[in-house]
XYZ file of C-alpha atoms in Angstrom:
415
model
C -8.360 -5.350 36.972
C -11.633 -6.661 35.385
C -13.659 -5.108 32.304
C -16.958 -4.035 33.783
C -18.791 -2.697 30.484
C -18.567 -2.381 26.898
C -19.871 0.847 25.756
C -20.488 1.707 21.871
C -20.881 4.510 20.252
C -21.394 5.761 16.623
C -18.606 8.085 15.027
C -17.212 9.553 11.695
C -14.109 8.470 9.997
C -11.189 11.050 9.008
C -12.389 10.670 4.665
C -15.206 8.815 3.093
C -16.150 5.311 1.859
C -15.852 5.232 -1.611
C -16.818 2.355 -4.575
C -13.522 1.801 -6.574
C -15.249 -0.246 -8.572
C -17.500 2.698 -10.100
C -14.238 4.916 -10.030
C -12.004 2.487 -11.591
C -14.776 2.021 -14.591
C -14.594 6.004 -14.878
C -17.277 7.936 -12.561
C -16.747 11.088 -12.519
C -15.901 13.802 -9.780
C -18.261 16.463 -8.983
C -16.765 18.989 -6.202
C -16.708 16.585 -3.118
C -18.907 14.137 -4.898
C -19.085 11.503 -7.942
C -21.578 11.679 -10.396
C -23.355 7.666 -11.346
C -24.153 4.531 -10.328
C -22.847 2.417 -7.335
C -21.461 -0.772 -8.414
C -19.654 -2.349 -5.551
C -23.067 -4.378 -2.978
C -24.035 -2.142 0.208
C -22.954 1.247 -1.957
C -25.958 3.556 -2.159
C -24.064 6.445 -3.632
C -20.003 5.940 -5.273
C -19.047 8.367 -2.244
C -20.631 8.134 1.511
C -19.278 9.423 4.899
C -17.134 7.357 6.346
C -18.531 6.053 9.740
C -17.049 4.481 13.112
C -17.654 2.983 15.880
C -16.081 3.745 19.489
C -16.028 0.444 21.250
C -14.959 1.269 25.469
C -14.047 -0.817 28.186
C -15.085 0.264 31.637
C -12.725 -0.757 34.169
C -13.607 -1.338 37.537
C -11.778 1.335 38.942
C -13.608 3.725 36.863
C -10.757 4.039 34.249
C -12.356 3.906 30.398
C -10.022 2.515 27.613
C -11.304 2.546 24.011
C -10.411 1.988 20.407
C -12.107 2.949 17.480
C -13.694 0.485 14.966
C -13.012 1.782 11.270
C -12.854 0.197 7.916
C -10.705 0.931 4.575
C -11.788 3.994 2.165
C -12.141 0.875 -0.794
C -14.523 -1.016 1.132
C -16.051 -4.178 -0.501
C -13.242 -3.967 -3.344
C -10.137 -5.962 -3.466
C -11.331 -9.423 -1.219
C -12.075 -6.837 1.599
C -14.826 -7.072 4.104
C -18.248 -5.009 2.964
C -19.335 -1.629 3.923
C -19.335 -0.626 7.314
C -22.037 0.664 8.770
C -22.189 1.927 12.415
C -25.885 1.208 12.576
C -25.429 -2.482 11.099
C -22.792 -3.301 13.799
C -22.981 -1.952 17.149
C -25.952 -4.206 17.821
C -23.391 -7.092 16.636
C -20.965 -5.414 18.960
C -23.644 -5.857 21.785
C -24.534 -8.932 21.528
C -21.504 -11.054 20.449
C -18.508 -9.315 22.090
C -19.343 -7.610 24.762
C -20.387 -10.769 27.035
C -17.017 -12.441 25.879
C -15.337 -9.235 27.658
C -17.197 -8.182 30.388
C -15.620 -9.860 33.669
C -12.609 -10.768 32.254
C -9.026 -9.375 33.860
C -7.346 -7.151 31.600
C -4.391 -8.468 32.299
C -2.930 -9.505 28.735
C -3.413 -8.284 25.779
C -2.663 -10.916 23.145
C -4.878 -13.437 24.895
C -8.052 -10.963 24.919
C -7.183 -9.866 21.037
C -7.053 -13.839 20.364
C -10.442 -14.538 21.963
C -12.501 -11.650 20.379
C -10.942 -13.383 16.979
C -12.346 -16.344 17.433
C -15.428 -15.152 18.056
C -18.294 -16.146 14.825
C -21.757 -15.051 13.781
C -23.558 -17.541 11.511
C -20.289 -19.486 10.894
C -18.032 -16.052 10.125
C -15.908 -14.113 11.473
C -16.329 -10.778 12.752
C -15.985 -8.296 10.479
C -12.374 -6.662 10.472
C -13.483 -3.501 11.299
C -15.087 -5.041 14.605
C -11.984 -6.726 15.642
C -9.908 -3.724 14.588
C -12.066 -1.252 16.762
C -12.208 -4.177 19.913
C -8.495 -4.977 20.194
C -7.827 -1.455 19.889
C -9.712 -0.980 23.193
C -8.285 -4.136 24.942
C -4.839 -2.988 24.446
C -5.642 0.242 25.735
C -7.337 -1.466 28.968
C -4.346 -3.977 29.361
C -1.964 -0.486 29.339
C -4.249 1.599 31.944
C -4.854 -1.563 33.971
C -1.351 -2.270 34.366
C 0.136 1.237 34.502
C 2.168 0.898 31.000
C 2.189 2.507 27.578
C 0.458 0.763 24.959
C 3.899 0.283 22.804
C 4.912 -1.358 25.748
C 2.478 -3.738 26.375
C 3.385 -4.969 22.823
C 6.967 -5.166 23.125
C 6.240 -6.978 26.781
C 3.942 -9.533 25.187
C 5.837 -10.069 21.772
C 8.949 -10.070 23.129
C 10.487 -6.615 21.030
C 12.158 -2.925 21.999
C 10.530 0.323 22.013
C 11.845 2.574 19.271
C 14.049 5.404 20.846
C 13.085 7.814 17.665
C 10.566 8.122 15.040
C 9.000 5.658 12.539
C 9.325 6.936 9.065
C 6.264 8.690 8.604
C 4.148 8.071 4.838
C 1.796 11.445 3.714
C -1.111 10.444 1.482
C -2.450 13.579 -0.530
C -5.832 12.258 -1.791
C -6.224 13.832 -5.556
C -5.065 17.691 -4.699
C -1.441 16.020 -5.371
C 0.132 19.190 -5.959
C -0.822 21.712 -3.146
C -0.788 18.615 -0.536
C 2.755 17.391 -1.621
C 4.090 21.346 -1.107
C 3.002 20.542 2.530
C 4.608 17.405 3.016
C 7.749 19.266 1.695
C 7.473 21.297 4.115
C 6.635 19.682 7.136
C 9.196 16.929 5.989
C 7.583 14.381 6.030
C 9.873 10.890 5.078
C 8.060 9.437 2.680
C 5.556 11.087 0.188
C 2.910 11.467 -1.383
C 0.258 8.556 -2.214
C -1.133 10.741 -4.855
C -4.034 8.671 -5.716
C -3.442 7.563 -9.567
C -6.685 5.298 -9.350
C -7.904 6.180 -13.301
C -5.724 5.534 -16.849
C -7.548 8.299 -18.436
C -7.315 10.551 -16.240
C -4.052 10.356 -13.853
C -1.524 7.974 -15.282
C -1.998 8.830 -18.914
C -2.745 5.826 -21.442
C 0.940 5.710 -22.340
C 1.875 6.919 -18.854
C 2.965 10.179 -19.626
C 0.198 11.853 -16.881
C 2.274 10.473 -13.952
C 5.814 10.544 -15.707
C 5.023 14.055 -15.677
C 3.604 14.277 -11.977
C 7.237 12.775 -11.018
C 8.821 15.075 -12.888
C 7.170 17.778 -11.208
C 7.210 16.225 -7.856
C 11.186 15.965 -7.880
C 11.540 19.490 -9.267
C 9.690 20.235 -6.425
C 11.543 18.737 -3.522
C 14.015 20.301 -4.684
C 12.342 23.587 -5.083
C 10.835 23.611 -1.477
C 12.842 20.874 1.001
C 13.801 22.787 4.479
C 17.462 21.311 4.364
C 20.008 20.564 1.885
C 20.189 16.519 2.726
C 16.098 15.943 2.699
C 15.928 13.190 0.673
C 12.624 11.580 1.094
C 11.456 8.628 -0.452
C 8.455 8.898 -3.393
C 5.954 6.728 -3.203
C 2.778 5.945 -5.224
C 0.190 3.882 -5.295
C -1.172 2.843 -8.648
C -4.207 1.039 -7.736
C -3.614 -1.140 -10.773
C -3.418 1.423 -13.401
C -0.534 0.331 -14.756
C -1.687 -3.306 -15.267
C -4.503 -1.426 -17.080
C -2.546 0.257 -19.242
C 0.776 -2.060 -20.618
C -0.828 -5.937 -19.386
C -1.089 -7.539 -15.825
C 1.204 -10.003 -17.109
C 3.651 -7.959 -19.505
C 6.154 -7.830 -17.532
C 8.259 -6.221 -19.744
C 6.231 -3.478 -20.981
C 5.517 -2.807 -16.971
C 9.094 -2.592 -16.240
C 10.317 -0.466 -19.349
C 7.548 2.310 -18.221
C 8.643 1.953 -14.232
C 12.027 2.781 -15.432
C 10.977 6.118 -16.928
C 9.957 6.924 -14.097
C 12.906 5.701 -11.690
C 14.605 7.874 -14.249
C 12.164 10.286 -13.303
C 12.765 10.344 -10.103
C 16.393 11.035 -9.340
C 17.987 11.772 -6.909
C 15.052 10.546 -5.176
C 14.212 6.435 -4.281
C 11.124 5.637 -5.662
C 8.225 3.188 -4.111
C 5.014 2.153 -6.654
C 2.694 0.196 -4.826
C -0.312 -1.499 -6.462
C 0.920 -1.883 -9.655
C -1.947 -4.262 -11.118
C -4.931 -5.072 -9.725
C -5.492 -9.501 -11.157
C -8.678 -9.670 -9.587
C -7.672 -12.421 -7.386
C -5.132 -13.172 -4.805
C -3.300 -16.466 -6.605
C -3.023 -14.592 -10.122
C -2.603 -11.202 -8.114
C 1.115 -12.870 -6.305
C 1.972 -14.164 -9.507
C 1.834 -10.957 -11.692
C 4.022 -9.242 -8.602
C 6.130 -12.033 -8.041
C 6.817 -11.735 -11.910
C 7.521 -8.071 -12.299
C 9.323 -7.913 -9.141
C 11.373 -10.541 -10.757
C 11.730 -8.587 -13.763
C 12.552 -5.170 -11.714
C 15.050 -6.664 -10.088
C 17.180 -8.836 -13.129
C 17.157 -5.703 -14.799
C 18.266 -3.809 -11.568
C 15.897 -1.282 -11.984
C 16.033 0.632 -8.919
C 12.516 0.656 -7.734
C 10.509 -0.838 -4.677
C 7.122 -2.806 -5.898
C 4.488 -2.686 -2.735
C 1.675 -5.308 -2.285
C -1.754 -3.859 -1.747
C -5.232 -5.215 -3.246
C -5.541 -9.029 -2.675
C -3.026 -8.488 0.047
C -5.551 -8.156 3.297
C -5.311 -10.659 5.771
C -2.201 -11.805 8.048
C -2.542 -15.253 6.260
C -2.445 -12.856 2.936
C 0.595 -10.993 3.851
C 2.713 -14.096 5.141
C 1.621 -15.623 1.410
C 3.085 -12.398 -0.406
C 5.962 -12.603 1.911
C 6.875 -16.070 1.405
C 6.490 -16.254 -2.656
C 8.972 -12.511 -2.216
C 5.480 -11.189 -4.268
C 6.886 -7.422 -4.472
C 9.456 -6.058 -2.199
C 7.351 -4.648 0.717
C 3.644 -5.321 1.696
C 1.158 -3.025 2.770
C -0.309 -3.733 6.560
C -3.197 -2.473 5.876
C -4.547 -2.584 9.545
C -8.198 -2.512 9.342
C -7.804 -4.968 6.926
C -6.203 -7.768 9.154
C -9.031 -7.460 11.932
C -7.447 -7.041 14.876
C -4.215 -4.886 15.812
C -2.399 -8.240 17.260
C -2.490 -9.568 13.570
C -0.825 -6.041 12.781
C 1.601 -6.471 15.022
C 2.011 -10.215 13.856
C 2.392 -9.399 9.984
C 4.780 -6.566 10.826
C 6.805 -9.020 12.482
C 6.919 -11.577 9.943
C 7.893 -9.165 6.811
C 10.725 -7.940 9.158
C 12.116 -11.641 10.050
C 12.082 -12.854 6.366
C 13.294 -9.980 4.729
C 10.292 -8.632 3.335
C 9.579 -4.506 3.502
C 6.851 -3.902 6.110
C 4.886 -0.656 5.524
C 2.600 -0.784 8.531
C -0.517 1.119 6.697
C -3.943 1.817 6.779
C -6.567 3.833 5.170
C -7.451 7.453 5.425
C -10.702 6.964 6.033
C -10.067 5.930 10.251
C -10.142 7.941 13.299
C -7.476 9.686 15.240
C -7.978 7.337 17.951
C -7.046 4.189 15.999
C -4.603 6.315 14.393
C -2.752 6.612 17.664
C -3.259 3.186 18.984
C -1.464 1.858 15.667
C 1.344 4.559 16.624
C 1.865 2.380 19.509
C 1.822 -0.579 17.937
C 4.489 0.483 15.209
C 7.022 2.063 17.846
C 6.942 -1.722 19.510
C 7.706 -3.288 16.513
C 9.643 -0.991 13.896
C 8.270 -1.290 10.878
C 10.321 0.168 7.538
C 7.155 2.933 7.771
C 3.781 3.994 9.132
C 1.089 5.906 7.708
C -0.331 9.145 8.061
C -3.744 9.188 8.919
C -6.348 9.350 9.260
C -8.045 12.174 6.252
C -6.412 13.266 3.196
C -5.617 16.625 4.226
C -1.748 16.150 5.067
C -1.694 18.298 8.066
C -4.602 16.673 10.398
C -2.907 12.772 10.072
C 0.867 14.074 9.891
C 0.340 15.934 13.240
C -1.545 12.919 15.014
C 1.068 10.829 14.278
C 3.838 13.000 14.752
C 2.818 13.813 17.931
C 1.864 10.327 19.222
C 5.191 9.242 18.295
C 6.993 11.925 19.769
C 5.032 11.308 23.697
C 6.012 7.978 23.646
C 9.720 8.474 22.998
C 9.702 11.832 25.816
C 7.518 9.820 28.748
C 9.829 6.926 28.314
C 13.056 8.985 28.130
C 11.052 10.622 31.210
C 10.582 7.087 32.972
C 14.564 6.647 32.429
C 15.616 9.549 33.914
């Protein structure tokens, strides 16, 4: 069945885009808002709506398939592509992939996702958003074309089996950590709850007392609150570098001797801290993990270490992989263009040993929230991410539900 038309339009993303760089040097919060000076290029303002782009495929039997493009809440920081823009791009869309597509069968989804990769503007790639948002859409034709679910087009094409139960689903609660971690309690979610420590000062404490304390809490809480005696979910927390900040990128030591406090913390609980410095580039940024993963683990300190900034690209996450930089890497989908690399870089961490946390941002849509739903059940990562928004409820219940479709209407199909 051939792909008659590309059709864009513009949308809005589940959060905002936001300049870490002005946050990280200590803007501050207003309500909604921040208060200063952009610092990261294509920023007008530290915080701007988030903005998408729905890219659909007309079939020729009248059937529309679509995915959304979206990029991460951090744009421009980290190695990552710039801002997105709707306006910027859907002429881009237009006039660069949409003549690759139209006519073609939609008869394979890999292939398609390959082609729209290869595709270059002035000697560069398409920016990942664009390829996120356009492979979205082709897996979803290659599914409606060919009367299967998307998650099992994937496992067709990549040669894997459909998950008979859920993915272990992550909750991110933006910076109201407290009220938004009393819902993930209670909706139990697996793994919680992101809690945004992106400032020394302010949320890890300049001895790290800020966030000891947070854990402290947090456990107390779990306890307090879980809906059955054996929930045990896992803690996890991104850092965004603040602890590099605080002890040394490269002390190792003093790193470790503060992430023990707060496996200590912790207990009963397992404990994940991902982003622990930020080296401002990606050789120096494997090293420091590689070396206080090294350290975590000769001093069997019982705590996961998960690769995020500097760690975008499928090439990036097979490099973090290989040197065992961490324990588990973030797939941080928008960031690896399009879903095929997703589904690529999952599949690597799993085959070498390395965690796969199949992730995201919370500034996407519910449409390319689903579609990576699809992609995860094919391919089993260790967890997925709730998204998109920072609310708890919105991205916990898209994903929830997704998951739980596929597994009835194939347990349906079986029956």
């Amino acid at each position: 069945m051939k792909i008659e038309k590309v059709v864009c339009s513009a949308g809005r993303t589940g959060f905002f885009f936001d300049d870490q760089k002005a946050i990280k040097a200590g803007a501050k919060s207003d309500g909604a808002a921040y208060v200063g000076q952009a610092m990261t290029p294509g920023f007008e303002k530290i915080r701007q709506a988030g903005e998408s782009i729905s890219v659909m495929l007309i079939l020729e039997d009248g059937q529309v398939a679509y995915g959304d493009c979206a990029a991460v809440q951090y744009s421009g920081a980290g190695g990552r592509d710039p801002l997105f823009l709707a306006s910027n791009f859907i002429p881009v869309i237009e006039k660069y992939v949409a003549p690759v597509l139209e006519g073609k069968e939609a008869d394979n989804f890999k292939a398609l996702a390959e082609e729209v990769e290869k595709v270059e503007v002035d000697g560069k790639r398409l920016h990942t958003a664009i390829r996120y948002g356009v492979s979205q859409a082709i897996l979803d034709a290659v599914a409606k074309a060919t009367r299967r679910l998307m998650c099992e087009v994937v496992a067709d094409e990549y040669g894997t089996t459909v998950s008979e139960k859920q993915i272990p689903i992550f909750t991110q609660s933006g910076d109201n950590r407290y009220e938004n971690a009393d819902k993930m309690i209670l909706k139990g979610a697996a793994i919680l709850p992101h809690a945004l420590i992106n400032n020394v000062e302010t949320k890890l404490g300049r001895d790290g007392s800020i966030l000891r304390e947070y854990v402290e809490w947090l456990r107390d809480r779990i306890i307090a609150l879980r809906p059955t005696e054996d929930y045990a979910p896992v803690m996890h927390i991104d850092v965004y570098g603040t602890i590099g900040q605080a002890f040394g990128n490269e002390n190792f030591k003093a790193m470790a001797d503060y992430i023990a406090t707060l496996e200590e913390a912790a207990k009963p609980f397992k404990l994940r801290i991902e982003g622990p410095m930020d080296a401002g580039e990606r050789e120096k940024q494997m090293l420091c993990l590689k070396g206080l993963r090294e350290e975590i683990d000769r001093r069997g300190i019982n705590v996961e270490l998960v690769a995020d900034e500097w760690c975008n690209t499928l090439e990036d996450v097979i490099y973090f992989c290989d040197n065992k930089a961490g324990h588990m890497a973030q797939i941080k989908t928008p960031d690896l263009g399009g879903i095929n690399n997703t589904i690529e870089a999952v599949l690597y961490c799993k085959k070498n040993g390395f965690g796969a946390y199949q992730g995201g941002t919370c500034n996407e849509t519910d449409r390319s929230a689903q579609v990576c739903v699809n992609c995860a059940m094919a391919t089993q990562p260790d967890q997925i991410l709730a998204k998109p928004g920072m609310g708890v409820d919105e991205g916990f219940m898209i994903v929830y539900n997704e998951m739980n479709r596929i597994i009835a209407l194939r347990e349906a199909k079986r029956s």
